[in-house]
Structures are given as structure tokens and as C-alpha cells.
Coordinates of N, CA, C and O in Angstrom, one line a residue:
L358 N 23.9 -52.2 32.4 CA 23.6 -53.6 32.4 C 22.3 -54.0 31.8 O 22.0 -55.1 31.6
G359 N 21.4 -53.0 31.5 CA 20.2 -53.3 31.0 C 19.2 -53.9 31.9 O 18.2 -54.6 31.5
L360 N 19.4 -53.7 33.2 CA 18.5 -54.3 34.2 C 17.4 -53.3 34.7 O 17.7 -52.1 34.6
A361 N 16.3 -53.8 35.1 CA 15.2 -52.9 35.6 C 15.4 -52.8 37.1 O 15.8 -53.7 37.8
V362 N 15.1 -51.6 37.6 CA 15.1 -51.4 39.1 C 13.7 -51.3 39.6 O 12.9 -50.5 39.1
C363 N 13.4 -52.1 40.6 CA 12.1 -52.1 41.2 C 12.2 -51.5 42.6 O 13.1 -51.9 43.4
V364 N 11.3 -50.5 42.9 CA 11.3 -49.9 44.2 C 10.0 -50.4 45.0 O 8.9 -50.3 44.5
N365 N 10.2 -51.0 46.1 CA 9.2 -51.5 47.0 C 9.4 -50.9 48.3 O 10.3 -51.4 49.1
P366 N 8.7 -49.9 48.8 CA 9.0 -49.2 50.0 C 8.9 -50.1 51.3 O 9.7 -49.9 52.2
N367 N 8.0 -51.0 51.3 CA 7.9 -51.9 52.5 C 8.0 -51.0 53.8 O 8.7 -51.3 54.7
F368 N 7.2 -50.0 53.8 CA 7.2 -49.0 54.9 C 6.9 -49.6 56.2 O 5.9 -50.2 56.4
R369 N 7.8 -49.3 57.2 CA 7.6 -49.7 58.6 C 8.0 -48.4 59.4 O 9.1 -48.0 59.4
A370 N 7.0 -47.8 60.0 CA 7.2 -46.5 60.7 C 8.3 -46.5 61.7 O 9.1 -45.6 61.8
D371 N 8.5 -47.6 62.5 CA 9.5 -47.7 63.5 C 10.9 -47.8 63.0 O 11.9 -47.7 63.7
A372 N 11.1 -48.0 61.6 CA 12.4 -48.1 61.0 C 13.0 -46.7 60.7 O 14.1 -46.6 60.3
W373 N 12.1 -45.6 60.8 CA 12.5 -44.3 60.4 C 12.6 -43.4 61.6 O 11.6 -43.0 62.2
K374 N 13.9 -43.0 62.0 CA 14.1 -42.1 63.1 C 13.4 -40.7 62.9 O 12.8 -40.1 63.8
G375 N 13.3 -40.3 61.6 CA 12.7 -39.0 61.3 C 11.2 -39.1 60.9 O 10.6 -38.2 60.5
G376 N 10.7 -40.3 61.2 CA 9.3 -40.5 61.0 C 8.8 -40.5 59.5 O 9.7 -40.7 58.6
E377 N 7.6 -40.2 59.3 CA 7.0 -40.2 58.0 C 7.6 -39.2 57.0 O 7.8 -39.4 55.8
A378 N 8.0 -38.0 57.6 CA 8.6 -37.0 56.8 C 9.9 -37.4 56.2 O 10.2 -37.2 55.0
E379 N 10.7 -38.1 57.0 CA 12.0 -38.6 56.5 C 11.8 -39.7 55.4 O 12.4 -39.7 54.4
A380 N 10.9 -40.6 55.7 CA 10.6 -41.7 54.8 C 10.1 -41.2 53.5 O 10.5 -41.6 52.4
R381 N 9.2 -40.2 53.5 CA 8.6 -39.6 52.3 C 9.7 -39.0 51.4 O 9.8 -39.3 50.3
A382 N 10.6 -38.3 52.0 CA 11.7 -37.6 51.3 C 12.6 -38.7 50.6 O 13.0 -38.6 49.5
V383 N 13.0 -39.7 51.4 CA 14.0 -40.7 50.9 C 13.3 -41.5 49.8 O 13.9 -41.8 48.8
L384 N 12.0 -41.9 50.1 CA 11.4 -42.8 49.1 C 11.1 -42.0 47.8 O 11.2 -42.6 46.7
R385 N 10.7 -40.8 47.9 CA 10.5 -40.0 46.7 C 11.8 -39.9 45.9 O 11.8 -40.0 44.6
D386 N 12.9 -39.7 46.5 CA 14.2 -39.7 45.8 C 14.5 -41.0 45.2 O 15.0 -41.1 44.1
A387 N 14.3 -42.1 45.9 CA 14.5 -43.5 45.4 C 13.7 -43.8 44.2 O 14.2 -44.4 43.2
L388 N 12.4 -43.3 44.1 CA 11.6 -43.6 43.0 C 12.1 -43.0 41.7 O 11.8 -43.5 40.6
A389 N 12.9 -41.9 41.8 CA 13.5 -41.3 40.6 C 14.4 -42.3 39.9 O 14.6 -42.1 38.7
F390 N 14.9 -43.3 40.6 CA 15.8 -44.3 40.0 C 15.1 -45.6 39.6 O 15.7 -46.5 39.1
G391 N 13.8 -45.7 39.9 CA 13.1 -46.9 39.7 C 12.5 -47.0 38.3 O 12.0 -46.0 37.8
D392 N 12.4 -48.2 37.8 CA 11.7 -48.4 36.5 C 10.3 -48.9 36.9 O 9.3 -48.7 36.1
V393 N 10.2 -49.6 38.0 CA 8.9 -50.2 38.5 C 8.8 -49.9 40.0 O 9.8 -49.9 40.7
A394 N 7.6 -49.5 40.4 CA 7.3 -49.3 41.8 C 6.1 -50.2 42.2 O 5.1 -50.2 41.5
I395 N 6.3 -50.9 43.3 CA 5.2 -51.7 43.9 C 5.0 -51.3 45.3 O 5.9 -51.3 46.1
M396 N 3.7 -50.9 45.6 CA 3.4 -50.5 47.0 C 1.9 -50.6 47.2 O 1.1 -50.7 46.3
N397 N 1.6 -50.6 48.5 CA 0.2 -50.6 48.9 C -0.4 -49.2 48.9 O 0.3 -48.2 48.7
D398 N -1.7 -49.1 49.1 CA -2.4 -47.8 49.1 C -1.8 -46.9 50.2 O -1.7 -45.7 50.0
M399 N -1.5 -47.4 51.4 CA -1.0 -46.6 52.5 C 0.3 -46.0 52.1 O 0.6 -44.8 52.3
E400 N 1.2 -46.8 51.5 CA 2.5 -46.3 51.1 C 2.4 -45.3 50.0 O 3.1 -44.2 49.9
A401 N 1.4 -45.5 49.0 CA 1.2 -44.5 48.0 C 0.7 -43.2 48.6 O 1.1 -42.1 48.1
R402 N -0.2 -43.2 49.6 CA -0.7 -42.0 50.2 C 0.5 -41.3 50.9 O 0.6 -40.1 50.9
L403 N 1.3 -42.1 51.6 CA 2.4 -41.5 52.4 C 3.4 -40.8 51.4 O 3.8 -39.6 51.7
I404 N 3.8 -41.4 50.3 CA 4.7 -40.9 49.4 C 4.2 -39.7 48.6 O 4.9 -38.7 48.5
S405 N 3.0 -39.8 48.2 CA 2.4 -38.7 47.3 C 1.8 -37.6 48.1 O 1.6 -36.5 47.6
G406 N 1.3 -37.9 49.3 CA 0.6 -36.9 50.1 C -0.9 -36.8 49.7 O -1.6 -35.8 50.1
L407 N -1.3 -37.7 48.8 CA -2.7 -37.6 48.3 C -3.6 -38.7 48.9 O -3.1 -39.9 49.0
D408 N -4.8 -38.5 49.1 CA -5.7 -39.5 49.7 C -6.3 -40.4 48.6 O -6.6 -41.5 48.9
D409 N -6.6 -39.9 47.5 CA -7.2 -40.7 46.4 C -6.2 -41.6 45.8 O -5.1 -41.2 45.3
P410 N -6.4 -43.0 45.9 CA -5.4 -44.0 45.5 C -5.0 -43.8 44.0 O -3.8 -43.9 43.7
S411 N -5.9 -43.5 43.1 CA -5.6 -43.4 41.7 C -4.7 -42.1 41.5 O -3.7 -42.2 40.8
A412 N -5.1 -41.0 42.1 CA -4.3 -39.8 42.0 C -2.9 -40.0 42.6 O -1.9 -39.5 42.1
A413 N -2.8 -40.7 43.7 CA -1.5 -41.0 44.4 C -0.6 -41.8 43.5 O 0.6 -41.5 43.3
L414 N -1.2 -42.8 42.8 CA -0.4 -43.6 41.9 C 0.1 -42.8 40.7 O 1.2 -43.0 40.2
R415 N -0.7 -42.0 40.2 CA -0.3 -41.1 39.0 C 0.8 -40.2 39.5 O 1.8 -39.9 38.7
A416 N 0.7 -39.6 40.7 CA 1.7 -38.7 41.2 C 3.1 -39.5 41.4 O 4.1 -38.9 41.1
I417 N 3.0 -40.7 41.8 CA 4.2 -41.5 42.0 C 4.8 -41.8 40.6 O 6.0 -41.8 40.4
A418 N 4.0 -42.1 39.6 CA 4.5 -42.4 38.3 C 5.2 -41.1 37.7 O 6.2 -41.2 37.0
A419 N 4.7 -40.0 38.1 CA 5.4 -38.7 37.6 C 6.8 -38.5 38.3 O 7.6 -37.7 37.8
L420 N 7.1 -39.3 39.3 CA 8.4 -39.2 40.0 C 9.4 -40.0 39.2 O 10.6 -39.8 39.5
G421 N 9.0 -40.9 38.3 CA 10.0 -41.6 37.5 C 9.7 -43.0 37.1 O 10.0 -43.3 35.9
P422 N 9.1 -43.8 37.9 CA 8.8 -45.2 37.4 C 7.9 -45.3 36.2 O 6.8 -44.6 36.2
A423 N 8.2 -46.1 35.3 CA 7.3 -46.3 34.1 C 6.1 -47.1 34.5 O 5.1 -47.0 33.8
V424 N 6.3 -48.0 35.5 CA 5.2 -48.9 35.9 C 5.0 -48.7 37.4 O 6.0 -48.8 38.1
V425 N 3.8 -48.5 37.8 CA 3.4 -48.4 39.3 C 2.3 -49.4 39.5 O 1.3 -49.3 38.9
V426 N 2.6 -50.3 40.5 CA 1.6 -51.3 40.8 C 1.2 -51.2 42.3 O 2.1 -51.0 43.2
A427 N -0.1 -51.3 42.5 CA -0.6 -51.3 43.9 C -1.5 -52.6 44.0 O -2.6 -52.6 43.6
P428 N -0.9 -53.7 44.5 CA -1.7 -54.9 44.7 C -2.9 -54.7 45.5 O -2.8 -54.0 46.5
R429 N -4.0 -55.4 45.2 CA -5.2 -55.3 46.0 C -5.5 -56.7 46.5 O -5.6 -57.7 45.7
G430 N -5.9 -56.8 47.8 CA -6.3 -58.1 48.3 C -5.3 -59.1 48.7 O -4.1 -59.0 48.7

């Protein structure tokens, strides 16, 4: 269809029975299908496992999305 897919984790810990480990696995899989990813620094750290925000966003881009955005403020 020529549409772009945007992944926005909107992570809420209480929504995941398997906790952060389950969320990390599912979100990493979902990012492989995304063209754009939008997330905050906490979500980027959760998904990537990295503390440095810039490194975390680069790691997320390596999972598939061509554009990764982390809004500030």
C-alpha cells in the first residue's frame, strides 16, 4: 500500500504480565516492521538495554526503523 509504519511503545509496566523482559522482546520484534519509531529515553533504554540515550537510539535504528525520534521536553 505504500504506507509507513510507526512504532510508539507507550510502555506501561503494569500492562505486561511478563514484565520488562516480555516487553523488551515484543517491542524489539515490532521495531523490525517499523519505518519510524517514536519513544522517550526510558523506553529507548528498556528496549536497547543501553543507558546512553544516543547509543540506545542508534541500537534501535539498527533493529529496522529508518527514523528514530526521542522527543525532549
